[in-house]
Amino acid sequence: MAGSIQAPVTSVDEGRVALEPIQLVAPDGTPTTEARYRRDHPPETLAWLYELMAVTRALDTEFVNLQRQGELALFASCRGQEAAQIGSAACLRKTDWLFPQYREIGAFLLRGITPAQMGAVWRGRWHGGLGFTDKCVAPISIPIGTHGLHAVGAAMAAQRLGEDSVTVAYLGDGATSEGDAHEALNLASVYNAPCVFFVQNNQWAISVPVSRQQAGPSIAHRAIGYGMPGIRVDGNDVLACYAVMAEAADRARRGGGPTLIEAVTYRLGPHTTSDDPTRYRSQDEVDRWAALDPIPRYRTYLQSVDVWTERLEHRVETRAARLCAELRDATINTPDMDVGELFDTVYADITPDLQAQRDQLMAELAKEA
Ligand SMILES: Cc1ncc(C[n+]2csc(CCOP(=O)(O)OP(=O)(O)O)c2C)c(N)n1
Ligand SMILES: [Mg+2]
């Protein structure tokens, strides 16, 4: 009966989702005319964002080197996505929970997760991911899309505990095609959860282009159907990513519910070190996006506002070199942890089944020794 259908709790003006991404700094490093958001942060903040992006790039490169030298089986580079990751995480509080996919090295660095801790994940040590939660960062999620639901659950928990923290789910463009992502978005909007969905649309899900992920105008436009604000942002513009995330987090914190942000960016490297992207994308396309590299763009902007100095560059290079050395040393030289702990840390008291498995593994390892 049509008359009994209730109006939606939230109404979103469909015109709010603009196709043109929000941009505060143009690719040539000049400020745009966008006036809704601020770009006039204190010089220390502007310099800090640059430092984080540049150090992320350096660490990412060192990770790839370590993999190529046979020290890691696999690595997923975030080259090209530094602005999206740093901008989106830098405006949050340290108590806001991040739920990453697997490519968010920039966000990890920003949260103070050490290179050794990041390296342990990609080295495949059994304790890889431990220590992340101390920084309000969930362990990386290889099963695509599942962590969106965890982010919503954590947001709902914060809501019930009366905390004003926000959770952020980092999803890829490919992840938005997963049923879990739909469930997470729907649940968040129905429960008005303080959760921001930050989709890094890096144009590819392995070899599948974003055009095969959705038939609508954009990923952000799906927000209309969920009854939440959706916004497209230039994912290669760190100040724009900072601004739209700050706005969305503030809204969520004040009880205004979730937001779907689509950061339009590009994965400059292969999907992982096991991938050969020349089999599915053209060099022309890569070159076009390389010209939009977020780091030189932001450096040009900082030069124009007199924040970039030789001293800053030197500080960045020194820190990058130190952290890369830490990563290399920890990855290669950290002794393997006692594998027995894998069983001991599941429950407060080990169950008989686990004890039997532990004994069996230890006996087999003893035979090999
Ligand atoms: C549930 C699930 N299905 C398939 C895969 C295999 N897989 C790994 S990465 C990936 C693509 C993800 O693309 P996107 O979400 O765009 O993230 P990106 O890798 O581009 O950062 C797929 C399909 C997986 N890990 N989990
Ligand atoms: Mg992708």
Short mmCIF file of C-alpha atoms and ligand atoms in Angstrom, two decimals:
data_model
loop_
_atom_site.label_atom_id
_atom_site.label_comp_id
_atom_site.label_asym_id
_atom_site.label_seq_id
_atom_site.Cartn_x
_atom_site.Cartn_y
_atom_site.Cartn_z
CA MET A 1 0.00 0.00 0.00
CA ALA A 2 1.77 3.10 -1.26
CA GLY A 3 0.30 5.34 1.45
CA SER A 4 2.05 3.37 4.21
CA ILE A 5 5.53 3.82 2.82
CA GLN A 6 7.43 6.13 5.13
CA ALA A 7 9.73 8.87 4.00
CA PRO A 8 13.43 8.02 4.42
CA VAL A 9 15.03 9.06 7.70
CA THR A 10 17.81 10.85 5.88
CA SER A 11 17.26 12.77 2.73
CA VAL A 12 20.14 13.66 0.47
CA ASP A 13 19.93 16.29 -2.18
CA GLU A 14 20.88 14.35 -5.29
CA GLY A 15 22.64 17.36 -6.72
CA ARG A 16 25.19 17.22 -3.90
CA VAL A 17 27.26 14.55 -5.54
CA ALA A 18 29.26 16.45 -8.12
CA LEU A 19 31.16 14.52 -10.76
CA GLU A 20 33.99 17.03 -10.77
CA PRO A 21 36.36 16.10 -7.92
CA ILE A 22 37.10 18.69 -5.26
CA GLN A 23 40.54 20.14 -5.93
CA LEU A 24 42.39 22.78 -3.91
CA VAL A 25 45.73 22.61 -5.70
CA ALA A 26 45.84 22.18 -9.48
CA PRO A 27 48.27 19.73 -11.12
CA ASP A 28 50.64 22.61 -11.89
CA GLY A 29 50.82 23.44 -8.16
CA THR A 30 48.72 26.60 -8.29
CA PRO A 31 45.75 27.07 -5.93
CA THR A 32 42.34 26.52 -7.52
CA THR A 33 39.31 28.78 -7.07
CA GLU A 34 37.59 26.24 -4.77
CA ALA A 35 36.39 28.35 -1.85
CA ARG A 36 34.36 25.95 0.28
CA TYR A 37 37.42 24.34 1.88
CA ARG A 38 40.50 25.80 3.50
CA ARG A 39 44.06 25.32 2.39
CA ASP A 40 45.62 27.93 4.71
CA HIS A 41 47.02 25.55 7.31
CA PRO A 42 49.92 26.62 9.53
CA PRO A 43 53.30 26.18 7.79
CA GLU A 44 54.26 23.32 10.15
CA THR A 45 51.15 21.38 9.13
CA LEU A 46 51.81 22.00 5.44
CA ALA A 47 55.43 20.87 5.84
CA TRP A 48 54.40 17.84 7.92
CA LEU A 49 52.07 16.63 5.15
CA TYR A 50 54.90 16.93 2.63
CA GLU A 51 57.30 15.07 4.88
CA LEU A 52 54.83 12.21 5.38
CA MET A 53 54.14 11.88 1.66
CA ALA A 54 57.81 11.92 0.71
CA VAL A 55 58.79 9.45 3.44
CA THR A 56 55.93 7.16 2.41
CA ARG A 57 57.29 7.19 -1.16
CA ALA A 58 60.77 6.34 0.08
CA LEU A 59 59.58 3.49 2.31
CA ASP A 60 57.40 2.15 -0.48
CA THR A 61 60.41 2.11 -2.81
CA GLU A 62 62.51 0.32 -0.20
CA PHE A 63 59.78 -2.30 0.21
CA VAL A 64 59.83 -2.95 -3.55
CA ASN A 65 63.63 -3.21 -3.47
CA LEU A 66 63.46 -5.71 -0.61
CA GLN A 67 61.00 -7.81 -2.55
CA ARG A 68 63.14 -7.69 -5.71
CA GLN A 69 66.15 -8.77 -3.64
CA GLY A 70 64.26 -11.83 -2.44
CA GLU A 71 63.68 -10.68 1.13
CA LEU A 72 59.89 -10.50 0.76
CA ALA A 73 57.61 -12.82 -1.18
CA LEU A 74 55.20 -10.06 -2.09
CA PHE A 75 54.52 -6.36 -1.70
CA ALA A 76 51.66 -4.04 -2.76
CA SER A 77 52.99 -0.59 -3.57
CA CYS A 78 51.03 2.59 -2.84
CA ARG A 79 53.10 4.71 -5.24
CA GLY A 80 50.87 7.52 -6.51
CA GLN A 81 48.37 7.24 -3.66
CA GLU A 82 50.37 9.08 -0.99
CA ALA A 83 48.19 12.21 -1.04
CA ALA A 84 44.99 10.23 -0.62
CA GLN A 85 46.37 8.28 2.31
CA ILE A 86 48.16 11.10 4.11
CA GLY A 87 45.47 13.72 3.56
CA SER A 88 42.69 11.44 4.73
CA ALA A 89 44.49 10.25 7.87
CA ALA A 90 46.21 13.48 8.89
CA CYS A 91 43.04 15.35 9.83
CA LEU A 92 41.80 12.65 12.21
CA ARG A 93 42.31 12.20 15.92
CA LYS A 94 44.69 9.49 17.12
CA THR A 95 41.72 7.77 18.75
CA ASP A 96 39.79 7.49 15.49
CA TRP A 97 40.04 3.93 14.24
CA LEU A 98 41.39 3.15 10.76
CA PHE A 99 40.38 -0.05 8.98
CA PRO A 100 42.86 -0.42 6.11
CA GLN A 101 42.76 -2.64 3.05
CA TYR A 102 46.48 -3.57 2.46
CA ARG A 103 48.02 -0.67 0.57
CA GLU A 104 47.87 2.07 3.24
CA ILE A 105 51.55 2.51 4.15
CA GLY A 106 51.07 6.29 4.32
CA ALA A 107 48.34 6.00 6.94
CA PHE A 108 50.46 3.49 8.92
CA LEU A 109 53.45 5.82 8.92
CA LEU A 110 51.30 8.72 10.04
CA ARG A 111 49.95 6.70 12.95
CA GLY A 112 53.44 5.85 14.18
CA ILE A 113 53.45 2.21 13.12
CA THR A 114 57.14 1.46 12.76
CA PRO A 115 58.85 0.25 9.58
CA ALA A 116 59.71 -2.94 11.48
CA GLN A 117 56.04 -3.54 12.24
CA MET A 118 55.06 -2.91 8.62
CA GLY A 119 57.90 -5.12 7.43
CA ALA A 120 56.77 -7.98 9.68
CA VAL A 121 53.44 -8.04 7.83
CA TRP A 122 54.97 -8.35 4.37
CA ARG A 123 57.67 -10.72 5.57
CA GLY A 124 54.81 -12.98 6.64
CA ARG A 125 55.92 -13.29 10.25
CA TRP A 126 53.17 -14.79 12.35
CA HIS A 127 52.95 -11.68 14.49
CA GLY A 128 52.65 -9.34 11.48
CA GLY A 129 49.89 -6.88 12.34
CA LEU A 130 50.35 -7.06 16.10
CA GLY A 131 50.92 -3.58 17.50
CA PHE A 132 48.70 -1.94 14.91
CA THR A 133 45.75 -1.89 17.26
CA ASP A 134 47.79 0.04 19.85
CA LYS A 135 47.62 2.90 17.35
CA CYS A 136 43.90 2.44 16.64
CA VAL A 137 44.65 0.80 13.30
CA ALA A 138 43.13 -2.58 12.46
CA PRO A 139 45.43 -5.20 10.88
CA ILE A 140 45.48 -5.14 7.09
CA SER A 141 42.66 -6.94 5.34
CA ILE A 142 43.49 -9.15 2.37
CA PRO A 143 39.93 -10.46 1.91
CA ILE A 144 38.52 -7.59 -0.10
CA GLY A 145 35.77 -5.57 1.50
CA THR A 146 35.31 -7.48 4.74
CA HIS A 147 36.85 -4.75 6.89
CA GLY A 148 34.14 -2.26 5.89
CA LEU A 149 31.81 -4.21 8.14
CA HIS A 150 34.34 -4.20 10.95
CA ALA A 151 34.62 -0.43 10.62
CA VAL A 152 30.86 -0.02 10.88
CA GLY A 153 30.73 -2.35 13.88
CA ALA A 154 33.44 -0.35 15.63
CA ALA A 155 31.62 2.88 14.81
CA MET A 156 28.39 1.50 16.25
CA ALA A 157 30.27 0.42 19.38
CA ALA A 158 31.64 3.95 19.80
CA GLN A 159 28.11 5.27 19.35
CA ARG A 160 26.77 3.01 22.09
CA LEU A 161 29.65 3.82 24.44
CA GLY A 162 28.92 7.51 23.98
CA GLU A 163 32.42 8.16 22.54
CA ASP A 164 32.86 10.78 19.90
CA SER A 165 35.38 8.80 17.86
CA VAL A 166 35.03 8.12 14.17
CA THR A 167 36.07 5.06 12.15
CA VAL A 168 37.40 5.10 8.62
CA ALA A 169 37.12 2.20 6.19
CA TYR A 170 39.75 2.36 3.45
CA LEU A 171 38.31 0.59 0.43
CA GLY A 172 39.52 0.18 -3.13
CA ASP A 173 37.40 0.77 -6.23
CA GLY A 174 37.28 -3.00 -6.68
CA ALA A 175 36.19 -3.51 -3.09
CA THR A 176 33.07 -1.45 -3.72
CA SER A 177 31.75 -4.30 -5.90
CA GLU A 178 31.81 -6.72 -2.98
CA GLY A 179 28.59 -7.59 -1.16
CA ASP A 180 30.31 -6.80 2.13
CA ALA A 181 30.91 -3.20 1.04
CA HIS A 182 27.24 -2.79 0.19
CA GLU A 183 26.20 -4.25 3.53
CA ALA A 184 28.62 -1.98 5.36
CA LEU A 185 27.40 1.15 3.58
CA ASN A 186 23.77 0.24 4.12
CA LEU A 187 24.24 -0.68 7.78
CA ALA A 188 26.18 2.51 8.45
CA SER A 189 23.51 4.71 6.93
CA VAL A 190 20.57 2.95 8.58
CA TYR A 191 22.25 3.18 11.99
CA ASN A 192 23.71 6.63 11.35
CA ALA A 193 27.10 5.19 12.33
CA PRO A 194 30.09 7.56 12.67
CA CYS A 195 31.97 5.84 9.85
CA VAL A 196 33.61 7.39 6.81
CA PHE A 197 34.12 5.22 3.74
CA PHE A 198 37.23 6.40 1.97
CA VAL A 199 37.47 4.75 -1.43
CA GLN A 200 40.79 5.10 -3.18
CA ASN A 201 39.69 4.77 -6.77
CA ASN A 202 43.11 3.99 -8.23
CA GLN A 203 41.42 3.03 -11.54
CA TRP A 204 42.27 -0.67 -11.34
CA ALA A 205 41.40 -3.77 -9.33
CA ILE A 206 44.33 -5.89 -10.43
CA SER A 207 43.62 -6.05 -14.21
CA VAL A 208 39.96 -4.97 -14.04
CA PRO A 209 39.35 -1.28 -14.84
CA VAL A 210 37.04 0.82 -12.70
CA SER A 211 34.59 1.02 -15.62
CA ARG A 212 33.74 -2.62 -14.83
CA GLN A 213 32.99 -1.88 -11.17
CA GLN A 214 29.99 0.35 -11.64
CA ALA A 215 27.59 1.58 -14.31
CA GLY A 216 26.53 4.77 -12.54
CA PRO A 217 28.21 8.16 -12.92
CA SER A 218 30.77 7.50 -10.17
CA ILE A 219 31.43 5.47 -7.04
CA ALA A 220 30.52 8.51 -4.92
CA HIS A 221 27.09 8.70 -6.57
CA ARG A 222 26.13 5.42 -4.93
CA ALA A 223 25.87 7.41 -1.70
CA ILE A 224 22.54 8.77 -2.93
CA GLY A 225 21.01 5.32 -2.76
CA TYR A 226 22.33 4.79 0.74
CA GLY A 227 21.00 8.13 1.95
CA MET A 228 24.39 9.54 2.89
CA PRO A 229 26.50 12.37 1.51
CA GLY A 230 28.87 11.36 -1.27
CA ILE A 231 31.80 13.38 -2.47
CA ARG A 232 34.47 13.02 -5.16
CA VAL A 233 37.86 14.43 -4.41
CA ASP A 234 41.11 14.68 -6.33
CA GLY A 235 43.02 11.89 -4.62
CA ASN A 236 46.33 13.33 -5.82
CA ASP A 237 45.71 16.58 -3.97
CA VAL A 238 46.69 16.15 -0.33
CA LEU A 239 45.00 19.34 0.86
CA ALA A 240 41.73 18.42 -0.83
CA CYS A 241 41.77 14.94 0.71
CA TYR A 242 42.51 16.49 4.10
CA ALA A 243 39.63 18.95 3.71
CA VAL A 244 36.91 16.54 2.64
CA MET A 245 37.87 13.97 5.27
CA ALA A 246 37.94 16.68 7.97
CA GLU A 247 34.43 17.69 6.95
CA ALA A 248 33.12 14.12 6.88
CA ALA A 249 34.76 13.19 10.20
CA ASP A 250 33.40 16.29 11.85
CA ARG A 251 29.90 15.51 10.61
CA ALA A 252 30.16 11.92 11.87
CA ARG A 253 31.50 13.09 15.25
CA ARG A 254 28.56 15.44 15.68
CA GLY A 255 26.06 12.64 15.04
CA GLY A 256 25.55 13.44 11.36
CA GLY A 257 26.26 9.88 10.20
CA PRO A 258 28.46 8.33 7.52
CA THR A 259 29.91 9.73 4.30
CA LEU A 260 31.17 8.05 1.15
CA ILE A 261 34.29 9.71 -0.23
CA GLU A 262 35.73 8.71 -3.59
CA ALA A 263 39.34 9.81 -3.96
CA VAL A 264 40.22 9.74 -7.64
CA THR A 265 43.83 8.63 -7.91
CA TYR A 266 46.05 6.13 -9.70
CA ARG A 267 48.19 3.15 -8.82
CA LEU A 268 51.45 4.02 -10.55
CA GLY A 269 53.06 0.65 -9.85
CA PRO A 270 51.87 -2.90 -10.44
CA HIS A 271 49.01 -4.33 -8.36
CA THR A 272 51.64 -6.23 -6.40
CA THR A 273 55.21 -7.23 -7.15
CA SER A 274 53.76 -10.41 -8.75
CA ASP A 275 51.80 -8.44 -11.33
CA ASP A 276 52.80 -7.32 -14.84
CA PRO A 277 50.56 -4.33 -15.60
CA THR A 278 51.89 -3.96 -19.17
CA ARG A 279 49.57 -6.85 -20.03
CA TYR A 280 46.44 -4.81 -19.39
CA ARG A 281 47.20 -1.07 -19.45
CA SER A 282 49.05 1.24 -21.81
CA GLN A 283 52.21 3.19 -21.10
CA ASP A 284 50.33 6.28 -22.34
CA GLU A 285 47.85 5.93 -19.52
CA VAL A 286 50.61 5.52 -16.93
CA ASP A 287 52.44 8.55 -18.33
CA ARG A 288 49.30 10.69 -18.15
CA TRP A 289 48.87 9.85 -14.48
CA ALA A 290 52.56 10.11 -13.68
CA ALA A 291 52.29 13.75 -14.77
CA LEU A 292 49.70 14.15 -11.98
CA ASP A 293 52.04 12.72 -9.33
CA PRO A 294 50.88 14.13 -5.97
CA ILE A 295 54.34 14.81 -4.54
CA PRO A 296 55.92 17.20 -7.10
CA ARG A 297 52.56 19.01 -7.35
CA TYR A 298 52.45 19.66 -3.64
CA ARG A 299 56.12 20.61 -3.53
CA THR A 300 55.48 23.28 -6.21
CA TYR A 301 52.57 24.58 -4.15
CA LEU A 302 54.72 24.71 -1.00
CA GLN A 303 57.39 26.62 -2.91
CA SER A 304 54.79 29.18 -3.97
CA VAL A 305 53.71 29.77 -0.37
CA ASP A 306 57.31 29.81 0.91
CA VAL A 307 57.00 26.66 3.02
CA TRP A 308 59.34 24.44 1.00
CA THR A 309 63.00 25.03 1.83
CA GLU A 310 66.25 23.14 1.26
CA ARG A 311 66.21 22.53 4.98
CA LEU A 312 62.82 20.85 4.83
CA GLU A 313 63.99 18.66 1.94
CA HIS A 314 67.09 17.72 3.89
CA ARG A 315 64.99 16.84 6.95
CA VAL A 316 62.74 14.68 4.80
CA GLU A 317 65.67 12.90 3.16
CA THR A 318 67.33 12.24 6.51
CA ARG A 319 64.19 10.80 8.05
CA ALA A 320 63.45 8.74 4.94
CA ALA A 321 66.96 7.28 4.94
CA ARG A 322 66.72 6.43 8.64
CA LEU A 323 63.33 4.71 8.31
CA CYS A 324 64.38 2.81 5.18
CA ALA A 325 67.46 1.55 7.01
CA GLU A 326 65.25 0.51 9.93
CA LEU A 327 62.92 -1.33 7.57
CA ARG A 328 65.78 -3.15 5.83
CA ASP A 329 67.49 -4.08 9.05
CA ALA A 330 64.32 -5.29 10.80
CA THR A 331 63.11 -7.22 7.76
CA ILE A 332 66.34 -9.08 7.22
CA ASN A 333 67.74 -9.41 10.71
CA THR A 334 64.81 -9.86 13.09
CA PRO A 335 64.90 -13.46 14.31
CA ASP A 336 61.73 -15.46 13.81
CA MET A 337 59.41 -15.40 16.79
CA ASP A 338 58.68 -18.56 18.74
CA VAL A 339 55.97 -20.15 16.64
CA GLY A 340 54.49 -21.69 19.79
CA GLU A 341 53.18 -18.26 20.69
CA LEU A 342 50.82 -18.52 17.77
CA PHE A 343 48.84 -21.04 19.80
CA ASP A 344 49.38 -19.47 23.21
CA THR A 345 47.85 -16.13 22.27
CA VAL A 346 44.50 -17.36 20.92
CA TYR A 347 42.75 -17.82 24.27
CA ALA A 348 43.70 -16.92 27.83
CA ASP A 349 43.98 -20.67 28.51
CA ILE A 350 44.94 -22.93 25.64
CA THR A 351 42.23 -25.43 24.63
CA PRO A 352 43.02 -29.19 24.43
CA ASP A 353 42.65 -29.13 20.61
CA LEU A 354 45.06 -26.26 20.23
CA GLN A 355 47.46 -27.88 22.67
CA ALA A 356 47.43 -31.04 20.54
CA GLN A 357 48.12 -29.01 17.40
CA ARG A 358 50.88 -27.13 19.17
CA ASP A 359 52.52 -30.39 20.32
CA GLN A 360 52.27 -31.86 16.82
CA LEU A 361 53.89 -28.81 15.18
CA MET A 362 56.65 -28.66 17.79
CA ALA A 363 57.41 -32.37 17.27
CA GLU A 364 57.62 -31.86 13.49
CA LEU A 365 59.86 -28.82 13.86
CA ALA A 366 62.11 -30.73 16.26
CA LYS A 367 62.54 -33.45 13.59
CA GLU A 368 63.65 -30.84 11.05
CA ALA A 369 66.13 -29.18 13.39
C1 LIG B 1 37.17 -11.55 -1.21
C2 LIG B 1 38.34 -11.47 -2.12
N1 LIG B 1 38.17 -11.68 -3.44
C3 LIG B 1 39.21 -11.59 -4.29
C4 LIG B 1 40.46 -11.29 -3.82
C5 LIG B 1 41.64 -11.18 -4.78
N2 LIG B 1 42.04 -9.78 -4.89
C6 LIG B 1 43.11 -9.30 -4.23
S1 LIG B 1 43.34 -7.67 -4.51
C7 LIG B 1 42.02 -7.59 -5.54
C8 LIG B 1 41.64 -6.29 -6.21
C9 LIG B 1 41.21 -5.22 -5.26
O1 LIG B 1 41.07 -4.02 -5.95
P1 LIG B 1 40.77 -2.66 -5.22
O2 LIG B 1 39.72 -2.87 -4.18
O3 LIG B 1 40.50 -1.66 -6.26
O4 LIG B 1 42.12 -2.31 -4.43
P2 LIG B 1 43.56 -1.98 -5.01
O5 LIG B 1 44.31 -3.28 -5.05
O6 LIG B 1 43.41 -1.38 -6.35
O7 LIG B 1 44.18 -1.06 -4.03
C10 LIG B 1 41.40 -8.84 -5.65
C11 LIG B 1 40.22 -9.11 -6.49
C12 LIG B 1 40.60 -11.09 -2.43
N3 LIG B 1 41.79 -10.79 -1.88
N4 LIG B 1 39.54 -11.16 -1.60
MG MG B 2 41.81 -0.29 -7.12
#
